Each structure stands twice: as C-alpha cells, then as structure tokens.
XYZ file of C-alpha atoms in Angstrom:
386
model
C 2.385 -26.334 31.602
C 2.282 -26.352 27.826
C -0.432 -24.737 25.779
C -0.727 -25.204 22.039
C -2.661 -22.260 20.751
C -3.745 -21.662 17.181
C -3.016 -18.350 15.466
C -6.691 -17.467 15.692
C -6.588 -17.755 19.487
C -3.579 -15.489 19.559
C -5.792 -12.491 18.756
C -6.550 -11.935 22.383
C -4.629 -9.595 24.618
C -4.937 -6.151 26.192
C -6.198 -5.651 29.605
C -9.285 -3.459 29.466
C -12.512 -5.204 28.457
C -14.977 -3.427 26.198
C -18.380 -4.392 24.900
C -17.705 -3.564 21.242
C -14.933 -6.180 20.982
C -16.674 -8.633 23.330
C -13.549 -8.693 25.448
C -11.215 -9.757 22.622
C -8.174 -7.678 21.711
C -5.633 -7.997 18.931
C -2.081 -8.586 20.108
C 0.315 -9.125 17.248
C 2.746 -7.214 15.092
C 2.062 -6.327 11.469
C 3.826 -8.884 9.276
C 3.009 -7.580 5.797
C 2.837 -3.952 4.651
C 1.551 -3.505 1.107
C 1.126 0.268 0.815
C 2.647 3.453 2.224
C 0.960 6.719 1.299
C 2.034 10.201 2.437
C -0.728 12.467 3.669
C -1.852 15.045 1.118
C -2.023 17.847 3.723
C 0.214 17.020 6.685
C 3.789 16.464 5.542
C 4.705 14.419 8.612
C 2.001 11.757 8.287
C 2.074 8.374 6.574
C -0.847 6.029 5.932
C -0.069 2.302 5.858
C -1.998 -0.752 4.669
C -0.991 -3.816 6.708
C -2.129 -7.361 7.338
C -3.465 -6.376 10.777
C -5.320 -3.284 9.553
C -4.786 0.410 8.856
C -2.065 2.453 10.589
C -1.340 6.203 10.559
C 2.185 7.180 11.565
C 3.626 10.597 12.423
C 7.254 10.990 11.329
C 7.850 14.014 13.585
C 6.670 12.455 16.846
C 7.722 8.980 15.665
C 4.479 7.473 16.891
C 1.410 5.680 15.582
C -1.368 8.250 15.896
C -4.344 6.228 14.617
C -5.185 2.659 13.681
C -7.976 0.251 12.773
C -7.689 -3.476 13.396
C -9.719 -6.601 14.073
C -10.689 -5.518 17.588
C -10.275 -1.751 17.832
C -13.663 -0.818 16.413
C -16.914 -2.220 15.085
C -17.095 -3.262 12.285
C -13.713 -4.950 12.274
C -10.979 -4.205 9.742
C -8.549 -7.026 9.084
C -6.103 -7.434 6.226
C -5.833 -4.127 4.320
C -4.228 -4.219 0.873
C -4.476 -0.649 -0.446
C -5.200 2.851 0.833
C -6.277 6.097 -0.835
C -7.025 9.598 0.507
C -10.097 11.626 -0.450
C -8.900 15.068 -1.636
C -12.278 16.619 -0.734
C -12.566 15.358 2.862
C -10.772 13.494 5.622
C -12.016 10.145 4.349
C -9.588 7.277 3.873
C -10.516 4.392 1.556
C -9.149 0.951 2.378
C -9.289 -2.147 0.207
C -9.999 -5.468 1.880
C -9.912 -8.992 0.477
C -13.672 -9.006 -0.136
C -14.634 -5.351 -0.062
C -13.692 -1.799 0.826
C -13.911 0.366 3.938
C -14.368 4.125 4.262
C -12.911 5.716 7.401
C -13.649 9.348 8.286
C -11.341 9.494 11.295
C -14.133 8.605 13.712
C -16.277 5.849 12.236
C -15.638 3.175 9.647
C -18.128 1.783 7.140
C -17.450 -1.550 5.431
C -18.907 -2.536 2.052
C -18.489 -6.163 1.044
C -19.570 -8.203 -1.944
C -22.262 -9.914 0.109
C -23.852 -6.811 1.671
C -23.576 -4.052 -0.938
C -23.645 -3.312 -4.665
C -19.901 -3.786 -4.938
C -19.402 -6.204 -7.835
C -16.102 -5.449 -9.592
C -13.784 -8.446 -9.576
C -16.096 -10.610 -7.499
C -15.479 -13.688 -9.653
C -11.718 -13.276 -10.040
C -9.277 -15.504 -8.121
C -8.959 -14.752 -4.428
C -5.231 -14.040 -4.669
C -6.058 -10.884 -6.654
C -6.725 -7.819 -4.515
C -9.030 -4.846 -4.883
C -7.339 -1.504 -5.447
C -8.712 1.951 -4.635
C -7.877 5.362 -6.105
C -9.734 8.584 -5.310
C -10.736 10.989 -8.067
C -10.328 14.737 -7.599
C -14.089 15.138 -7.010
C -14.101 12.656 -4.115
C -15.516 9.697 -6.024
C -13.569 6.462 -5.760
C -12.231 4.235 -8.527
C -12.235 0.549 -7.581
C -10.497 -2.004 -9.760
C -8.976 -5.439 -9.447
C -6.167 -7.235 -11.201
C -7.422 -9.578 -13.877
C -10.702 -7.680 -14.362
C -11.751 -5.832 -17.513
C -13.153 -2.616 -16.123
C -13.668 -0.672 -12.922
C -16.427 0.518 -10.612
C -17.024 3.956 -9.084
C -18.165 4.619 -5.507
C -19.780 8.019 -5.286
C -21.709 9.751 -2.486
C -22.166 6.510 -0.593
C -23.378 4.465 -3.568
C -21.797 2.106 -6.065
C -22.261 2.944 -9.713
C -22.661 0.185 -12.299
C -19.453 -1.429 -13.483
C -17.711 0.206 -16.400
C -16.564 -2.628 -18.654
C -13.396 -1.846 -20.628
C -11.312 -3.630 -23.235
C -8.283 -3.426 -20.955
C -7.455 -4.561 -17.425
C -6.515 -1.517 -15.326
C -3.323 -1.800 -13.309
C -3.521 1.725 -11.877
C -5.666 4.877 -12.110
C -4.719 8.556 -11.708
C -6.308 11.898 -12.532
C -4.740 15.185 -13.576
C -4.739 18.071 -11.110
C -8.087 19.570 -12.113
C -9.783 16.191 -12.492
C -10.802 16.689 -16.110
C -8.985 13.585 -17.329
C -8.513 10.139 -15.858
C -5.638 7.899 -16.931
C -5.580 4.118 -16.743
C -2.517 1.903 -17.016
C -3.413 -0.984 -19.302
C -1.766 -4.286 -18.485
C -0.859 -5.010 -22.104
C -2.316 -2.317 -24.362
C -0.847 0.987 -23.320
C -2.203 4.113 -21.659
C -5.903 4.943 -21.704
C -7.066 8.541 -21.295
C -10.680 9.330 -20.372
C -11.857 12.877 -21.083
C -14.511 13.146 -18.384
C -16.266 16.161 -19.921
C -17.046 14.337 -23.172
C -16.809 10.746 -21.923
C -14.379 9.910 -24.738
C -11.400 7.573 -24.616
C -7.959 7.889 -26.203
C -5.595 4.927 -26.264
C -1.839 5.601 -26.507
C 0.295 2.674 -27.601
C 3.729 2.020 -29.050
C 2.082 2.038 -32.496
C 0.486 5.489 -32.382
C 2.733 7.364 -29.949
C 6.230 7.454 -28.474
C 5.178 5.289 -25.557
C 8.075 2.915 -24.959
C 6.101 -0.170 -23.867
C 2.441 -1.184 -23.811
C 2.543 -3.171 -20.560
C 2.125 -0.477 -17.899
C 2.256 -1.139 -14.169
C 1.858 2.145 -12.267
C 0.970 5.821 -12.640
C 2.021 8.940 -10.755
C 1.496 12.681 -11.367
C 3.995 15.313 -10.255
C 3.097 18.817 -9.089
C 3.482 20.169 -12.638
C 0.899 17.669 -13.980
C 3.431 15.466 -15.741
C 2.341 11.822 -15.731
C 4.961 9.147 -14.980
C 4.254 5.560 -16.022
C 6.072 2.481 -14.867
C 6.579 -0.393 -17.289
C 8.610 -3.586 -17.402
C 11.685 -1.859 -18.793
C 11.692 1.563 -17.156
C 9.618 4.745 -16.959
C 7.640 6.803 -19.485
C 6.533 10.398 -19.008
C 3.637 12.242 -20.636
C 4.054 15.996 -20.224
C 1.363 18.662 -20.350
C 2.150 19.326 -24.015
C 1.260 15.728 -24.874
C 4.849 14.595 -25.497
C 6.065 11.166 -24.433
C 9.629 10.591 -23.272
C 11.171 7.489 -21.752
C 13.954 6.714 -19.310
C 15.385 3.232 -18.877
C 18.295 2.031 -16.814
C 21.352 0.809 -18.725
C 19.963 -2.688 -18.198
C 16.193 -2.115 -18.334
C 14.388 -3.257 -15.183
C 10.681 -3.408 -14.289
C 8.987 -0.612 -12.352
C 6.032 -1.496 -10.115
C 5.607 1.632 -8.003
C 6.604 5.283 -8.366
C 6.686 7.977 -5.696
C 7.878 11.558 -6.253
C 10.102 13.447 -3.833
C 8.153 16.654 -3.053
C 11.390 18.544 -2.397
C 13.417 17.865 -5.557
C 11.235 15.842 -7.954
C 13.349 12.673 -7.848
C 11.500 9.401 -8.305
C 11.562 6.553 -5.806
C 10.982 3.405 -7.831
C 10.179 -0.095 -6.591
C 11.717 -2.535 -9.077
C 10.683 -5.694 -7.269
C 7.656 -7.760 -6.307
C 7.320 -10.295 -3.487
C 6.618 -13.882 -4.586
C 7.803 -13.303 -8.137
C 10.905 -13.463 -10.267
C 11.230 -9.667 -10.125
C 13.974 -9.142 -7.553
C 15.678 -5.923 -8.643
C 15.472 -3.942 -5.397
C 14.575 -0.284 -5.739
C 16.021 2.841 -7.352
C 16.216 6.614 -7.072
C 15.744 8.123 -10.532
C 16.481 11.618 -11.816
C 14.228 11.459 -14.872
C 15.516 14.632 -16.553
C 19.058 13.263 -16.754
C 17.828 9.652 -16.804
C 20.161 8.784 -13.940
C 19.381 5.631 -11.980
C 20.853 4.851 -8.571
C 20.055 1.227 -7.799
C 19.852 -0.290 -4.326
C 20.057 -4.063 -4.158
C 21.386 -6.791 -1.923
C 25.090 -6.268 -2.588
C 26.408 -5.339 0.895
C 27.197 -1.803 -0.309
C 24.121 -0.013 1.060
C 22.128 0.004 4.284
C 18.933 -1.186 2.580
C 20.658 -4.273 1.161
C 17.587 -6.124 -0.121
C 16.542 -7.361 -3.550
C 12.803 -7.320 -2.856
C 10.430 -4.747 -1.353
C 6.669 -4.828 -0.884
C 6.067 -1.053 -0.673
C 7.878 2.274 -0.860
C 7.055 5.950 -0.779
C 8.565 9.359 -0.246
C 7.202 11.187 2.766
C 6.334 14.859 2.721
C 9.660 15.424 4.467
C 11.622 14.209 1.422
C 12.737 11.009 3.154
C 12.094 7.620 1.588
C 10.171 4.887 3.409
C 10.650 1.299 2.271
C 9.351 -2.096 3.377
C 11.121 -5.440 3.021
C 8.652 -8.171 2.065
C 6.846 -10.675 4.221
C 9.105 -13.415 2.827
C 12.196 -11.660 4.177
C 13.975 -12.769 7.346
C 11.952 -12.887 10.540
C 13.919 -9.942 11.887
C 12.680 -7.775 8.999
C 9.040 -8.867 8.965
C 6.756 -5.918 9.603
C 9.641 -3.446 9.467
C 9.569 -0.034 7.808
C 12.845 1.757 7.140
C 13.372 5.487 6.772
C 16.010 6.071 4.109
C 17.841 9.405 3.947
C 18.946 9.539 0.327
C 21.716 12.217 0.434
C 23.596 10.390 3.194
C 22.364 6.913 2.204
C 21.561 6.129 5.819
C 18.784 3.963 7.248
C 16.802 3.861 10.463
C 13.789 1.755 11.414
C 10.530 3.435 12.365
C 8.337 1.782 14.990
C 4.807 1.046 13.741
C 4.354 -1.745 16.302
C 1.900 0.237 18.428
C 0.990 -2.879 20.439
C 4.625 -3.625 21.279
C 3.779 -7.180 20.297
C 5.848 -10.002 18.786
C 5.575 -10.981 15.176
C 3.012 -13.713 14.561
C 5.426 -16.072 12.811
C 5.506 -19.458 14.603
C 2.890 -18.176 17.035
C 1.048 -21.502 17.106
C 3.086 -22.887 20.025
C 3.195 -21.101 23.380
C 4.749 -22.609 26.513
C 4.961 -21.593 30.184
C 1.987 -19.256 30.174
C 1.261 -17.324 33.391
C -1.087 -14.558 34.540
C -0.827 -12.349 37.601
C -2.984 -9.554 38.997
C -1.266 -6.373 40.110
C -2.233 -4.427 43.219
C -3.941 -1.824 41.016
C -6.192 -4.475 39.481
C -4.370 -4.727 36.136
C -3.538 -8.126 34.766
C -0.131 -9.091 33.392
C 0.338 -12.073 31.108
C 3.695 -13.677 30.482
C 4.513 -16.485 28.092
C 7.389 -18.159 26.324
C 6.946 -18.477 22.569
C 9.517 -19.942 20.197
C 12.774 -18.376 21.454
C 11.377 -15.338 23.225
C 9.909 -14.383 26.567
C 6.991 -11.944 26.401
C-alpha cells in the first residue's frame, strides 16, 4: 500500500485524543532554529524559537521542559522567529510571521495584525520577520526589518507606532532602563533618554563609532554596550567612550552573546541564505583577539553558516547550523565547550520525530492496537522506518 501524504497531513500523530486539538497532534522535528536565549534567572535553561514553535530546554537534565506548538495548546503557535524574556515577570514574548504571542508559563495569548492593534511592519514584505525585545519595565519593543519605527506593547495594549528616521535592527536598554538604544541599519546608534524623551544619534561623523551600519546590540553586566557591524564590533562604555575591535580581515557580526563567566563574546559572523558565510567567532574584546571557527576541518563545529548562537548561563556556547545545511544537521543544536573546543549535540526533539524534509511521500503505513489500548503507527518514509 502506498500513501502520498502532503506535509500538512503529516501534522497528525500522538496517541491520546484531546478536545482542544480536535484530535490532531504535531509529529515532526524542528527544522529551523532562529533564536537561542539563556534564561535570565535559571542558569541551566535555554529558550528557543523554532519553526514548530517555542521550546524550553534544561541543560542540566538535558531535557525539553516546556513547549508550545501547533497542537499543544489553544490558540496554536506555529513558526516562531524571535523570543524575549520579561524581566518583571515570567512572561515570554514570541514573534510570529503575522503577530506576537505572550506566554506566562500556563496560558498563551496571540495578537495578530487582523485581530489587534498591532500595526508595525504590516505592509512590509512577508519575508521580513517581527522582532521582540523587552524593556526593563516589562513593556515590549516590537520592530520589523525594513520598517521606519517601532511599536510598544504595554500592560496588554499596543501603543501607537513611533515613526523614526531610521530602521531599527535591534533594541536594548541599559540596566536601570533609563536609556534605550537602537541599532540603525545605515545611520549609526540611536540613544533615547526615556526621562526626557530626547534622542541622540551617534555616527562616524560625530563620534568614534567605527561604522554606521549596525546589526546587533548586547549589554554586559557592567553596562557596556557592544554593537555588531559589518566589519567587527564597537563598544560604548559607561563613560561614553567608543572603542572598536575588528578581526585582521574585518568580518560582519550579526549576533553577540556574552559569556557570563569570563566576559568573552560569542559572535555569529554568518547569515543563512546570504553571501555572509564566515562562521562564528569567540572574541576577547579587551585584547581584540578573535578565534574564528569555520568549515576548515580543524574544529568540531566545522560550518561556515549558523542561524543562531548563544552562551548559556553555564558558560557553554550553543550554536545552530542553518536550515540549508545537510539533512543530518537540520534541527540540530550543538553545545560547544570553548576551552577544550569539543562539541556535543543536545536533544530538543521532544517528540522523537523525524525531520520533515521529504515528508510528502510515505509508503507501507500500518497501525496496530496494543493490549493496553494504545495505538502504534509504523511507516516507511524516504530511507527510514519509523
């Protein structure tokens, strides 16, 4: 017997039937991971944005401890692109293709363009994704690539869009939340003094900023601001001084994460589906020492492109090869121990399911009922028996 099933029909399995999912259950492995974020309280927890939903992973127990997907709750959460943690509560903000979701650990609330006052980026191309960044007071910055401005979500309501003369690439606040910083895509760093509602724009013309095209922002525990650009990293210290650190051959920086144990920077120098294929680096900013990891058969990571990276609270690095990597790597997350330069894969596949690549053809499908009443389903798909 041969069954040709579409990918949509492959969102089916699990044995127990519940009313909230109408009997349907997701059974597939995450293929794309676009964000890893360490918990701001528990050092052994990671929050992941994936194409099958939100996943929380515990690095001590090596298990997935929470998740949201298309069938695990109502309303459904599908493809998640970004994640941010509310410093004032347990809330987790998730960006979706056409909206955002707020998850408090028990219930999830979804706000979409068509059912709320969310408006930022509504008319931009669909291949641009919403991004979310919590402020220190628990309000949420929402912005989207290609859009001039941002929108705040505060106490359950959307504020009116704030139109700016720059397109924000990233947003971060200092430790006491008095100032917000925006990475401009082509016109430098923008500082908003929230007490006076005044803006200051730092550029290569009026400061020691190395480059105006900024890509990412990250504060360390001492309130120093690190900024990624297309040639390296800038730092703005608490005294207002800019310094820069570039590799010998300057390379772009798209994501920065700080090691909580020693202050080293984990830097993603690559982007999927682009010409930026420079792997990732560990950077000691004070000495401006770059250790680059690329596909050169000299390191266990051995890739030129990554879709996400982050230090965990344990001081270990977590990196994700992109969706366009080999099938064996799709949906994989690797734990990288920097001192020993060793790698091990962590298991976020809480469904123990196959990757969805080539899932449109299934052959030799069979179902049997066990003596205890459970159902087992077996099928042959591509080259594998499940």
